[in-house]
mmCIF file of C-alpha atoms (C1' of nucleotides) in Angstrom:
data_model
loop_
_atom_site.group_PDB
_atom_site.id
_atom_site.type_symbol
_atom_site.label_atom_id
_atom_site.label_comp_id
_atom_site.label_asym_id
_atom_site.label_seq_id
_atom_site.Cartn_x
_atom_site.Cartn_y
_atom_site.Cartn_z
ATOM 1 C CA MET A 1 7.967 -7.491 28.704
ATOM 2 C CA ARG A 2 7.371 -3.937 27.750
ATOM 3 C CA ILE A 3 6.123 -2.837 24.431
ATOM 4 C CA GLY A 4 9.610 -2.051 23.003
ATOM 5 C CA GLU A 5 10.804 -5.653 23.193
ATOM 6 C CA LEU A 6 7.568 -6.784 22.006
ATOM 7 C CA SER A 7 7.664 -4.481 18.918
ATOM 8 C CA GLU A 8 11.134 -5.849 18.161
ATOM 9 C CA ARG A 9 9.937 -9.664 18.716
ATOM 10 C CA THR A 10 7.063 -9.185 16.507
ATOM 11 C CA GLY A 11 8.086 -6.627 13.893
ATOM 12 C CA ALA A 12 5.124 -4.649 14.806
ATOM 13 C CA SER A 13 5.823 -0.909 15.437
ATOM 14 C CA ARG A 14 4.793 0.432 18.937
ATOM 15 C CA ARG A 15 2.090 2.545 17.501
ATOM 16 C CA LEU A 16 0.643 -0.681 15.697
ATOM 17 C CA LEU A 17 0.727 -2.470 19.022
ATOM 18 C CA ARG A 18 -1.359 0.169 20.823
ATOM 19 C CA TYR A 19 -3.719 0.458 17.768
ATOM 20 C CA TYR A 20 -4.183 -3.603 18.203
ATOM 21 C CA GLU A 21 -5.078 -2.976 21.662
ATOM 22 C CA GLU A 22 -7.397 -0.100 20.787
ATOM 23 C CA GLN A 23 -9.168 -2.434 18.362
ATOM 24 C CA GLY A 24 -9.662 -5.260 21.075
ATOM 25 C CA LEU A 25 -7.000 -7.640 19.409
ATOM 26 C CA ILE A 26 -4.564 -8.061 22.240
ATOM 27 C CA GLU A 27 -4.670 -6.994 25.836
ATOM 28 C CA SER A 28 -1.883 -5.812 28.373
ATOM 29 C CA ASP A 29 -1.385 -5.294 31.901
ATOM 30 C CA ARG A 30 -0.426 -1.831 33.280
ATOM 31 C CA ARG A 31 2.496 -1.158 35.698
ATOM 32 C CA PRO A 32 2.051 1.332 38.251
ATOM 33 C CA ASN A 33 3.951 3.450 35.849
ATOM 34 C CA GLY A 34 1.318 3.221 33.337
ATOM 35 C CA TYR A 35 3.750 1.320 31.084
ATOM 36 C CA ARG A 36 2.178 -1.660 29.149
ATOM 37 C CA GLU A 37 3.460 -5.080 30.578
ATOM 38 C CA TYR A 38 2.978 -8.248 28.557
ATOM 39 C CA GLY A 39 3.289 -11.904 28.661
ATOM 40 C CA ASP A 40 5.292 -14.185 26.647
ATOM 41 C CA ALA A 41 2.116 -15.583 25.220
ATOM 42 C CA ILE A 42 1.227 -12.372 23.425
ATOM 43 C CA VAL A 43 4.016 -12.808 20.872
ATOM 44 C CA ASP A 44 2.344 -15.626 18.943
ATOM 45 C CA ARG A 45 -1.098 -13.753 19.262
ATOM 46 C CA VAL A 46 0.488 -10.608 17.661
ATOM 47 C CA LEU A 47 2.048 -12.573 15.088
ATOM 48 C CA GLN A 48 -1.227 -14.244 14.378
ATOM 49 C CA VAL A 49 -3.014 -10.896 13.971
ATOM 50 C CA ARG A 50 -0.544 -9.679 11.733
ATOM 51 C CA GLY A 51 -0.938 -12.697 9.515
ATOM 52 C CA LEU A 52 -4.653 -12.249 9.360
ATOM 53 C CA LEU A 53 -4.378 -8.743 8.520
ATOM 54 C CA ASP A 54 -2.072 -9.342 6.002
ATOM 55 C CA ALA A 55 -4.184 -11.985 4.450
ATOM 56 C CA GLY A 56 -6.929 -9.198 4.070
ATOM 57 C CA LEU A 57 -9.062 -9.695 7.145
ATOM 58 C CA PRO A 58 -10.268 -6.766 8.759
ATOM 59 C CA THR A 59 -9.826 -5.996 12.766
ATOM 60 C CA ARG A 60 -13.433 -6.456 13.173
ATOM 61 C CA VAL A 61 -13.326 -9.956 11.945
ATOM 62 C CA ILE A 62 -10.144 -10.934 13.376
ATOM 63 C CA LYS A 63 -11.670 -9.965 16.842
ATOM 64 C CA GLN A 64 -14.468 -12.382 16.347
ATOM 65 C CA ILE A 65 -12.257 -15.015 15.130
ATOM 66 C CA LEU A 66 -9.631 -14.874 17.861
ATOM 67 C CA PRO A 67 -11.634 -16.290 20.697
ATOM 68 C CA CYS A 68 -11.903 -19.685 18.737
ATOM 69 C CA LEU A 69 -8.410 -20.109 19.087
ATOM 70 C CA GLU A 70 -8.473 -20.545 22.856
ATOM 71 C CA THR A 71 -9.712 -23.953 23.234
ATOM 72 C CA ARG A 72 -11.526 -23.373 26.390
ATOM 73 C CA VAL A 73 -15.058 -24.700 26.501
ATOM 74 C CA ILE A 74 -16.125 -21.642 28.656
ATOM 75 C CA HIS A 75 -16.026 -19.716 25.310
ATOM 76 C CA VAL A 76 -18.536 -22.123 23.583
ATOM 77 C CA ALA A 77 -21.216 -21.370 25.941
ATOM 78 C CA ASP A 78 -21.467 -17.530 25.217
ATOM 79 C CA ALA A 79 -21.890 -18.081 21.450
ATOM 80 C CA THR A 80 -24.790 -16.355 20.451
ATOM 81 C CA PRO A 81 -26.657 -17.458 17.162
ATOM 82 C CA GLU A 82 -25.574 -14.315 15.394
ATOM 83 C CA THR A 83 -21.968 -15.007 16.408
ATOM 84 C CA ILE A 84 -22.195 -18.378 14.852
ATOM 85 C CA ALA A 85 -23.747 -17.199 11.723
ATOM 86 C CA THR A 86 -21.300 -14.707 11.300
ATOM 87 C CA LEU A 87 -18.298 -16.982 11.860
ATOM 88 C CA GLU A 88 -19.934 -19.542 9.535
ATOM 89 C CA GLY A 89 -19.624 -16.851 6.990
ATOM 90 C CA GLU A 90 -16.287 -16.070 7.744
ATOM 91 C CA LEU A 91 -15.350 -19.471 7.363
ATOM 92 C CA ASP A 92 -16.622 -19.663 3.882
ATOM 93 C CA ARG A 93 -15.144 -16.480 2.955
ATOM 94 C CA MET A 94 -11.577 -17.849 4.306
ATOM 95 C CA THR A 95 -11.818 -21.051 2.312
ATOM 96 C CA GLU A 96 -12.473 -19.034 -0.697
ATOM 97 C CA ARG A 97 -9.378 -16.900 0.030
ATOM 98 C CA ILE A 98 -7.393 -20.051 0.195
ATOM 99 C CA ARG A 99 -8.472 -21.428 -2.969
ATOM 100 C CA CYS A 100 -7.948 -18.173 -4.749
ATOM 101 C CA LEU A 101 -4.428 -17.929 -3.394
ATOM 102 C CA THR A 102 -3.557 -21.521 -3.962
ATOM 103 C CA ARG A 103 -4.738 -21.318 -7.334
ATOM 104 C CA ASN A 104 -2.569 -18.141 -8.092
ATOM 105 C CA ARG A 105 0.242 -19.267 -6.230
ATOM 106 C CA ASP A 106 0.595 -22.625 -7.962
ATOM 107 C CA ALA A 107 0.090 -20.662 -11.221
ATOM 108 C CA VAL A 108 3.260 -18.338 -10.120
ATOM 109 C CA ALA A 109 5.205 -21.356 -8.997
ATOM 110 C CA ALA A 110 4.491 -23.045 -12.388
ATOM 111 C CA TYR A 111 5.533 -20.048 -14.142
ATOM 112 C CA LEU A 112 8.853 -19.845 -12.621
ATOM 113 C CA ASP A 113 9.556 -23.127 -13.051
ATOM 114 C CA ALA A 114 8.859 -22.650 -16.828
ATOM 115 C CA VAL A 115 11.186 -19.704 -16.852
ATOM 116 C CA ARG A 116 14.081 -21.650 -15.320
ATOM 117 C CA ARG A 117 13.770 -24.473 -17.522
ATOM 118 C CA ALA A 118 13.767 -22.091 -20.573
ATOM 119 C CA ARG A 119 16.941 -20.445 -18.965
ATOM 120 C CA ARG A 120 18.968 -23.615 -19.746
ATOM 121 C CA MET B 1 -20.554 -6.434 -23.435
ATOM 122 C CA ARG B 2 -20.425 -2.783 -21.924
ATOM 123 C CA ILE B 3 -19.318 -1.770 -18.430
ATOM 124 C CA GLY B 4 -22.833 -2.083 -16.862
ATOM 125 C CA GLU B 5 -23.160 -5.829 -17.724
ATOM 126 C CA LEU B 6 -19.600 -6.594 -16.694
ATOM 127 C CA SER B 7 -20.302 -4.867 -13.334
ATOM 128 C CA GLU B 8 -23.484 -6.991 -13.030
ATOM 129 C CA ARG B 9 -21.455 -10.188 -13.746
ATOM 130 C CA THR B 10 -18.715 -9.615 -11.413
ATOM 131 C CA GLY B 11 -20.334 -7.577 -8.613
ATOM 132 C CA ALA B 12 -17.659 -4.935 -9.001
ATOM 133 C CA SER B 13 -19.184 -1.367 -9.265
ATOM 134 C CA ARG B 14 -18.310 0.592 -12.506
ATOM 135 C CA ARG B 15 -16.241 2.677 -10.674
ATOM 136 C CA LEU B 16 -13.959 -0.226 -9.626
ATOM 137 C CA LEU B 17 -13.843 -1.632 -13.066
ATOM 138 C CA ARG B 18 -12.519 1.673 -14.361
ATOM 139 C CA TYR B 19 -9.927 1.793 -11.238
ATOM 140 C CA TYR B 20 -8.872 -1.660 -12.251
ATOM 141 C CA GLU B 21 -8.265 -0.610 -15.814
ATOM 142 C CA GLU B 22 -6.443 2.387 -14.640
ATOM 143 C CA GLN B 23 -4.042 0.101 -12.584
ATOM 144 C CA GLY B 24 -3.483 -1.853 -15.504
ATOM 145 C CA LEU B 25 -5.225 -4.928 -14.365
ATOM 146 C CA ILE B 26 -7.886 -5.119 -17.022
ATOM 147 C CA GLU B 27 -7.914 -3.812 -20.567
ATOM 148 C CA SER B 28 -11.013 -2.651 -22.737
ATOM 149 C CA ASP B 29 -11.775 -1.636 -26.186
ATOM 150 C CA ARG B 30 -13.365 1.448 -26.846
ATOM 151 C CA ARG B 31 -16.426 1.878 -29.397
ATOM 152 C CA PRO B 32 -16.405 4.932 -31.463
ATOM 153 C CA ASN B 33 -18.780 6.450 -28.709
ATOM 154 C CA GLY B 34 -15.796 6.170 -26.261
ATOM 155 C CA TYR B 35 -17.839 3.464 -24.367
ATOM 156 C CA ARG B 36 -15.582 0.583 -22.992
ATOM 157 C CA GLU B 37 -16.085 -2.686 -24.724
ATOM 158 C CA TYR B 38 -15.211 -6.045 -23.107
ATOM 159 C CA GLY B 39 -15.248 -9.513 -24.078
ATOM 160 C CA ASP B 40 -16.443 -12.641 -22.231
ATOM 161 C CA ALA B 41 -13.132 -13.419 -20.929
ATOM 162 C CA ILE B 42 -12.811 -10.532 -18.990
ATOM 163 C CA VAL B 43 -15.626 -11.591 -16.420
ATOM 164 C CA ASP B 44 -12.866 -14.416 -14.809
ATOM 165 C CA ARG B 45 -10.241 -12.009 -14.787
ATOM 166 C CA VAL B 46 -12.095 -9.473 -12.983
ATOM 167 C CA LEU B 47 -13.221 -12.164 -10.520
ATOM 168 C CA GLN B 48 -9.679 -13.044 -10.069
ATOM 169 C CA VAL B 49 -8.611 -9.603 -9.438
ATOM 170 C CA ARG B 50 -11.138 -9.278 -6.862
ATOM 171 C CA GLY B 51 -10.090 -12.512 -5.187
ATOM 172 C CA LEU B 52 -6.612 -11.435 -4.896
ATOM 173 C CA LEU B 53 -7.633 -8.058 -3.547
ATOM 174 C CA ASP B 54 -9.678 -9.614 -1.223
ATOM 175 C CA ALA B 55 -6.827 -11.771 -0.019
ATOM 176 C CA GLY B 56 -4.637 -8.792 0.510
ATOM 177 C CA LEU B 57 -2.560 -8.310 -2.587
ATOM 178 C CA PRO B 58 -2.160 -4.710 -3.649
ATOM 179 C CA THR B 59 -2.603 -3.866 -7.208
ATOM 180 C CA ARG B 60 0.872 -3.441 -7.707
ATOM 181 C CA VAL B 61 1.446 -7.159 -7.010
ATOM 182 C CA ILE B 62 -1.426 -8.546 -8.611
ATOM 183 C CA LYS B 63 -0.284 -6.849 -12.003
ATOM 184 C CA GLN B 64 2.886 -8.506 -11.730
ATOM 185 C CA ILE B 65 1.105 -12.177 -11.149
ATOM 186 C CA LEU B 66 -1.420 -12.015 -13.688
ATOM 187 C CA PRO B 67 0.864 -12.621 -16.637
ATOM 188 C CA CYS B 68 1.735 -15.849 -15.168
ATOM 189 C CA LEU B 69 -1.758 -17.179 -15.796
ATOM 190 C CA GLU B 70 -1.625 -16.772 -19.282
ATOM 191 C CA THR B 71 0.290 -20.007 -20.257
ATOM 192 C CA ARG B 72 1.993 -18.278 -23.265
ATOM 193 C CA VAL B 73 5.560 -19.040 -23.831
ATOM 194 C CA ILE B 74 6.003 -15.403 -25.155
ATOM 195 C CA HIS B 75 5.930 -14.169 -21.666
ATOM 196 C CA VAL B 76 8.428 -16.380 -20.420
ATOM 197 C CA ALA B 77 11.010 -14.492 -22.706
ATOM 198 C CA ASP B 78 10.610 -11.094 -21.235
ATOM 199 C CA ALA B 79 11.097 -11.930 -17.492
ATOM 200 C CA THR B 80 14.025 -9.813 -16.332
ATOM 201 C CA PRO B 81 15.810 -11.250 -13.380
ATOM 202 C CA GLU B 82 14.217 -8.707 -10.707
ATOM 203 C CA THR B 83 10.889 -9.564 -12.031
ATOM 204 C CA ILE B 84 11.621 -13.358 -11.133
ATOM 205 C CA ALA B 85 13.305 -12.178 -7.745
ATOM 206 C CA THR B 86 10.105 -10.064 -6.926
ATOM 207 C CA LEU B 87 7.719 -13.270 -8.028
ATOM 208 C CA GLU B 88 9.615 -15.738 -5.709
ATOM 209 C CA GLY B 89 9.181 -12.916 -3.038
ATOM 210 C CA GLU B 90 5.376 -13.005 -3.615
ATOM 211 C CA LEU B 91 5.462 -16.638 -3.983
ATOM 212 C CA ASP B 92 6.625 -17.267 -0.439
ATOM 213 C CA ARG B 93 4.302 -14.615 1.116
ATOM 214 C CA MET B 94 1.206 -16.018 -0.655
ATOM 215 C CA THR B 95 2.201 -19.360 0.791
ATOM 216 C CA GLU B 96 2.522 -17.902 4.328
ATOM 217 C CA ARG B 97 -0.833 -16.335 3.902
ATOM 218 C CA ILE B 98 -2.181 -19.752 2.898
ATOM 219 C CA ARG B 99 -0.573 -21.318 5.776
ATOM 220 C CA CYS B 100 -1.939 -18.800 8.291
ATOM 221 C CA LEU B 101 -5.477 -18.609 6.714
ATOM 222 C CA THR B 102 -5.578 -22.533 6.872
ATOM 223 C CA ARG B 103 -4.690 -22.704 10.164
ATOM 224 C CA ASN B 104 -7.159 -19.971 11.422
ATOM 225 C CA ARG B 105 -9.787 -21.387 9.248
ATOM 226 C CA ASP B 106 -9.310 -24.710 10.714
ATOM 227 C CA ALA B 107 -9.563 -23.515 14.143
ATOM 228 C CA VAL B 108 -12.850 -21.631 13.550
ATOM 229 C CA ALA B 109 -14.344 -24.833 11.920
ATOM 230 C CA ALA B 110 -13.307 -26.927 14.942
ATOM 231 C CA TYR B 111 -14.850 -24.214 17.232
ATOM 232 C CA LEU B 112 -18.079 -24.291 15.203
ATOM 233 C CA ASP B 113 -18.043 -28.248 15.330
ATOM 234 C CA ALA B 114 -17.641 -27.925 19.192
ATOM 235 C CA VAL B 115 -20.472 -25.437 19.565
ATOM 236 C CA ARG B 116 -22.790 -27.662 17.685
ATOM 237 C CA ARG B 117 -21.937 -30.702 19.691
ATOM 238 C CA ALA B 118 -22.459 -28.941 22.732
ATOM 239 C CA ARG B 119 -25.783 -27.737 21.479
ATOM 240 C CA ARG B 120 -27.283 -31.246 21.682
ATOM 241 C "C1'" DC C 1 -38.126 15.712 -30.179
ATOM 242 C "C1'" DT C 2 -37.904 14.235 -25.847
ATOM 243 C "C1'" DT C 3 -37.181 11.095 -22.202
ATOM 244 C "C1'" DG C 4 -34.755 7.457 -19.659
ATOM 245 C "C1'" DA C 5 -30.993 4.556 -19.363
ATOM 246 C "C1'" DC C 6 -26.620 4.124 -20.314
ATOM 247 C "C1'" DC C 7 -21.813 5.722 -20.673
ATOM 248 C "C1'" DC C 8 -17.645 9.318 -20.045
ATOM 249 C "C1'" DT C 9 -14.334 11.860 -16.982
ATOM 250 C "C1'" DC C 10 -13.022 14.102 -12.866
ATOM 251 C "C1'" DA C 11 -12.895 15.333 -8.197
ATOM 252 C "C1'" DC C 12 -13.880 14.875 -3.614
ATOM 253 C "C1'" DA C 13 -14.641 12.019 0.424
ATOM 254 C "C1'" DC C 14 -14.480 7.927 3.381
ATOM 255 C "C1'" DC C 15 -12.300 3.886 6.097
ATOM 256 C "C1'" DT C 16 -8.584 1.458 7.645
ATOM 257 C "C1'" DG C 17 -4.043 0.386 8.832
ATOM 258 C "C1'" DT C 18 0.085 2.714 9.358
ATOM 259 C "C1'" DG C 19 3.953 6.428 9.820
ATOM 260 C "C1'" DT C 20 5.355 10.500 12.310
ATOM 261 C "C1'" DG C 21 6.183 13.931 15.486
ATOM 262 C "C1'" DA C 22 4.621 16.662 19.659
ATOM 263 C "C1'" DT C 23 4.587 16.814 24.547
ATOM 264 C "C1'" DC C 24 5.291 14.940 28.574
ATOM 265 C "C1'" DG C 25 6.329 11.267 32.557
ATOM 266 C "C1'" DT C 26 9.855 7.515 34.251
ATOM 267 C "C1'" DT C 27 13.819 5.121 35.098
ATOM 268 C "C1'" DG C 28 18.565 3.882 35.618
ATOM 269 C "C1'" DA C 29 23.466 5.133 34.712
ATOM 270 C "C1'" DA C 30 27.196 8.227 34.426
ATOM 271 C "C1'" DT D 1 21.627 16.113 38.928
ATOM 272 C "C1'" DT D 2 21.413 15.364 34.618
ATOM 273 C "C1'" DC D 3 21.026 12.800 30.409
ATOM 274 C "C1'" DA D 4 19.655 8.988 27.524
ATOM 275 C "C1'" DA D 5 16.330 5.812 26.495
ATOM 276 C "C1'" DC D 6 12.017 4.325 27.119
ATOM 277 C "C1'" DG D 7 6.852 5.037 27.790
ATOM 278 C "C1'" DA D 8 2.368 7.360 27.587
ATOM 279 C "C1'" DT D 9 -1.138 10.055 25.065
ATOM 280 C "C1'" DC D 10 -2.798 12.645 21.070
ATOM 281 C "C1'" DA D 11 -3.223 14.598 16.701
ATOM 282 C "C1'" DC D 12 -2.125 15.108 12.106
ATOM 283 C "C1'" DA D 13 -0.996 12.824 7.671
ATOM 284 C "C1'" DC D 14 -0.896 9.310 4.054
ATOM 285 C "C1'" DA D 15 -2.081 5.439 0.604
ATOM 286 C "C1'" DG D 16 -5.051 2.378 -1.250
ATOM 287 C "C1'" DG D 17 -9.404 0.465 -2.251
ATOM 288 C "C1'" DT D 18 -14.046 2.431 -2.775
ATOM 289 C "C1'" DG D 19 -18.399 5.129 -2.944
ATOM 290 C "C1'" DT D 20 -20.910 9.255 -4.704
ATOM 291 C "C1'" DG D 21 -22.229 13.190 -7.077
ATOM 292 C "C1'" DA D 22 -21.465 16.482 -10.634
ATOM 293 C "C1'" DG D 23 -21.575 18.008 -15.412
ATOM 294 C "C1'" DG D 24 -21.995 16.073 -19.860
ATOM 295 C "C1'" DG D 25 -22.346 12.558 -24.212
ATOM 296 C "C1'" DT D 26 -25.122 8.827 -26.873
ATOM 297 C "C1'" DC D 27 -28.654 6.084 -28.124
ATOM 298 C "C1'" DA D 28 -33.007 3.939 -28.581
ATOM 299 C "C1'" DA D 29 -37.949 3.722 -27.657
ATOM 300 C "C1'" DG D 30 -42.022 6.626 -27.236
#
DNA sequence: CTTGACCCTCACACCTGTGTGATCGTTGAA
DNA sequence: TTCAACGATCACACAGGTGTGAGGGTCAAG
């Protein structure tokens, strides 16, 4: 598919899709035109990138995390000690984010429940 | 305590603490000097604000969420329908963030496990 | 009284993700 | 052939969170 369709399917503007590619988060083939060509699998990847961006991770970190998703043993080989250390750090930060979000979400939910009960 | 101590205790620069106040996320009393004066409770509040910012929430949203944390029945009263609708929307977005983060964190964890096992 | 460590306000600047528009090439249908 | 719709690159602009520094008060210790 071309960039327009991918944009519609993911909700990301064409501009952003090009930006993600520039940041090394997604890839594309090129037609003889120069037009970008995407496979179906890219849709999930884009959605994942957008989810992580929305969750506060910078592109630099997302770029490091993405290879972990492809469960290929190949990638396990080229893991330098620094990469591993970085990933461990990010793992902790993600866990902390989850904890923070969960705590606050539960509080909001409890609040809304209280409001609803008070309404009656 | 004054702003310097609060800064040390929270890891937020003085600049940021003033910014958070300007955005209505925290409050402070003023000494006759004009110096800001904080109570102990503010430390947790600042940490919470920073956690939510780090998790991708903008100050505008954080400002709406914060009152939910103070479990005072008083606040339940002044909840306009729009506020409630907004909170419900944010609740969903937070849940979605949590889901995304959890999925990716687990993937990273699995990857690191695989690497560690491969190392031996 | 002076000095150093705080505090204040204000303004400018940066980075990152994103929008917008200019200018131009490609393609398919009328 | 022409026109509309799409694609490409590039550049400028913006907003939000953050850093930095200027210019100036406050206050306690020497």
